[in-house]
């Protein structure tokens, strides 16, 4: 399970990977380097917080970086979100399983499973930072594993 939060300046994600019954901590926040987020834009520095099946999500990150081939998404996950991408210019996108970046306009923004995203969004709406929102979610659900990984992008 994963909880991702973006408060308008900071992108944060918990560290837990749940693959089947295996629970472990690992890297879930990636610097992507300069990438094109849409065909008409210049490449821009971006960061991504990922969720979902770990091997697929990491392969998707490498493909977005321009390294390796596009991973084969399971047909039942074609429209699933695998994370949140934020550029240094604070443009926000959902990362879809088919590699599409879908622009998001609502901030604060939380994504994830098992109640962690709801707690995080509520906390941010009440003034908590993205990092604190993940910490609060960890206190209230077993779907979040600390430590929090974060990057401040603006402000």
mmCIF file of C-alpha atoms in Angstrom, residues 52-140:
data_model
loop_
_atom_site.group_PDB
_atom_site.id
_atom_site.type_symbol
_atom_site.label_atom_id
_atom_site.label_comp_id
_atom_site.label_asym_id
_atom_site.label_seq_id
_atom_site.Cartn_x
_atom_site.Cartn_y
_atom_site.Cartn_z
ATOM 1 C CA UNK A 52 1.503 -0.227 -7.203
ATOM 2 C CA UNK A 53 3.389 -3.432 -7.945
ATOM 3 C CA UNK A 54 7.009 -2.477 -7.283
ATOM 4 C CA UNK A 55 8.780 -4.093 -10.261
ATOM 5 C CA UNK A 56 6.326 -2.602 -12.763
ATOM 6 C CA UNK A 57 6.306 0.846 -11.127
ATOM 7 C CA UNK A 58 10.112 1.042 -11.083
ATOM 8 C CA UNK A 59 10.301 -0.142 -14.729
ATOM 9 C CA UNK A 60 7.809 2.604 -15.626
ATOM 10 C CA UNK A 61 10.058 5.203 -13.941
ATOM 11 C CA UNK A 62 13.092 4.017 -15.918
ATOM 12 C CA UNK A 63 11.082 4.187 -19.155
ATOM 13 C CA UNK A 64 9.947 7.750 -18.311
ATOM 14 C CA UNK A 65 13.647 8.613 -17.825
ATOM 15 C CA UNK A 66 14.345 7.267 -21.320
ATOM 16 C CA UNK A 67 16.159 4.167 -20.067
ATOM 17 C CA UNK A 68 14.916 0.777 -21.198
ATOM 18 C CA UNK A 69 11.769 -0.303 -22.955
ATOM 19 C CA UNK A 70 8.238 0.569 -21.986
ATOM 20 C CA UNK A 71 7.046 -2.119 -19.566
ATOM 21 C CA UNK A 72 4.043 -4.230 -20.475
ATOM 22 C CA UNK A 73 1.158 -3.116 -18.301
ATOM 23 C CA UNK A 74 -1.252 -5.844 -17.217
ATOM 24 C CA UNK A 75 -4.508 -5.375 -19.131
ATOM 25 C CA UNK A 76 -6.462 -4.961 -15.884
ATOM 26 C CA UNK A 77 -4.210 -2.005 -14.929
ATOM 27 C CA UNK A 78 -4.319 0.034 -18.163
ATOM 28 C CA UNK A 79 -6.289 2.844 -16.545
ATOM 29 C CA UNK A 80 -4.747 2.557 -13.077
ATOM 30 C CA UNK A 81 -2.621 5.320 -11.594
ATOM 31 C CA UNK A 82 0.915 4.308 -10.642
ATOM 32 C CA UNK A 83 1.913 7.563 -9.004
ATOM 33 C CA UNK A 84 2.179 11.321 -9.104
ATOM 34 C CA UNK A 85 4.708 13.328 -11.127
ATOM 35 C CA UNK A 86 5.488 16.971 -10.266
ATOM 36 C CA UNK A 87 7.731 19.216 -12.347
ATOM 37 C CA UNK A 88 10.000 21.903 -10.912
ATOM 38 C CA UNK A 89 7.533 24.384 -12.418
ATOM 39 C CA UNK A 90 4.856 22.748 -10.206
ATOM 40 C CA UNK A 91 2.847 21.092 -12.969
ATOM 41 C CA UNK A 92 1.218 17.950 -11.545
ATOM 42 C CA UNK A 93 0.375 14.715 -13.396
ATOM 43 C CA UNK A 94 -1.005 11.287 -12.577
ATOM 44 C CA UNK A 95 1.243 8.557 -14.015
ATOM 45 C CA UNK A 96 -1.020 6.008 -15.686
ATOM 46 C CA UNK A 97 -0.114 2.365 -16.237
ATOM 47 C CA UNK A 98 0.099 2.857 -19.998
ATOM 48 C CA UNK A 99 2.684 5.625 -19.530
ATOM 49 C CA UNK A 100 0.281 8.499 -20.132
ATOM 50 C CA UNK A 101 0.725 11.576 -17.944
ATOM 51 C CA UNK A 102 -2.680 13.019 -17.016
ATOM 52 C CA UNK A 103 -2.645 16.673 -15.869
ATOM 53 C CA UNK A 104 -4.053 17.225 -12.370
ATOM 54 C CA UNK A 105 -5.286 20.630 -11.238
ATOM 55 C CA UNK A 106 -6.455 19.995 -7.670
ATOM 56 C CA UNK A 107 -4.021 20.842 -4.871
ATOM 57 C CA UNK A 108 -3.585 19.580 -2.257
ATOM 58 C CA UNK A 109 -3.600 16.122 -3.779
ATOM 59 C CA UNK A 110 -3.338 12.672 -2.193
ATOM 60 C CA UNK A 111 -3.268 9.242 -3.814
ATOM 61 C CA UNK A 112 -3.012 5.745 -2.437
ATOM 62 C CA UNK A 113 -4.903 2.884 -0.856
ATOM 63 C CA UNK A 114 -6.515 1.627 2.336
ATOM 64 C CA UNK A 115 -7.476 4.973 3.827
ATOM 65 C CA UNK A 116 -4.024 6.565 3.935
ATOM 66 C CA UNK A 117 -4.794 8.954 1.088
ATOM 67 C CA UNK A 118 -8.023 10.079 2.749
ATOM 68 C CA UNK A 119 -6.256 10.828 6.011
ATOM 69 C CA UNK A 120 -3.447 12.644 4.179
ATOM 70 C CA UNK A 121 -5.835 14.764 2.114
ATOM 71 C CA UNK A 122 -7.883 15.684 5.182
ATOM 72 C CA UNK A 123 -4.731 16.654 7.060
ATOM 73 C CA UNK A 124 -3.525 18.879 4.208
ATOM 74 C CA UNK A 125 -6.949 20.518 3.904
ATOM 75 C CA UNK A 126 -6.584 21.406 7.591
ATOM 76 C CA UNK A 127 -3.141 22.961 7.002
ATOM 77 C CA UNK A 128 -0.663 20.096 7.442
ATOM 78 C CA UNK A 129 2.328 19.838 5.119
ATOM 79 C CA UNK A 130 2.580 16.854 2.767
ATOM 80 C CA UNK A 131 5.224 15.281 5.017
ATOM 81 C CA UNK A 132 3.131 15.728 8.157
ATOM 82 C CA UNK A 133 0.078 14.401 6.302
ATOM 83 C CA UNK A 134 1.919 11.137 5.551
ATOM 84 C CA UNK A 135 3.050 10.908 9.182
ATOM 85 C CA UNK A 136 -0.538 11.383 10.376
ATOM 86 C CA UNK A 137 -1.741 8.725 7.934
ATOM 87 C CA UNK A 138 0.864 6.342 9.379
ATOM 88 C CA UNK A 139 -0.586 6.932 12.854
ATOM 89 C CA UNK A 140 -4.101 6.039 11.695
#
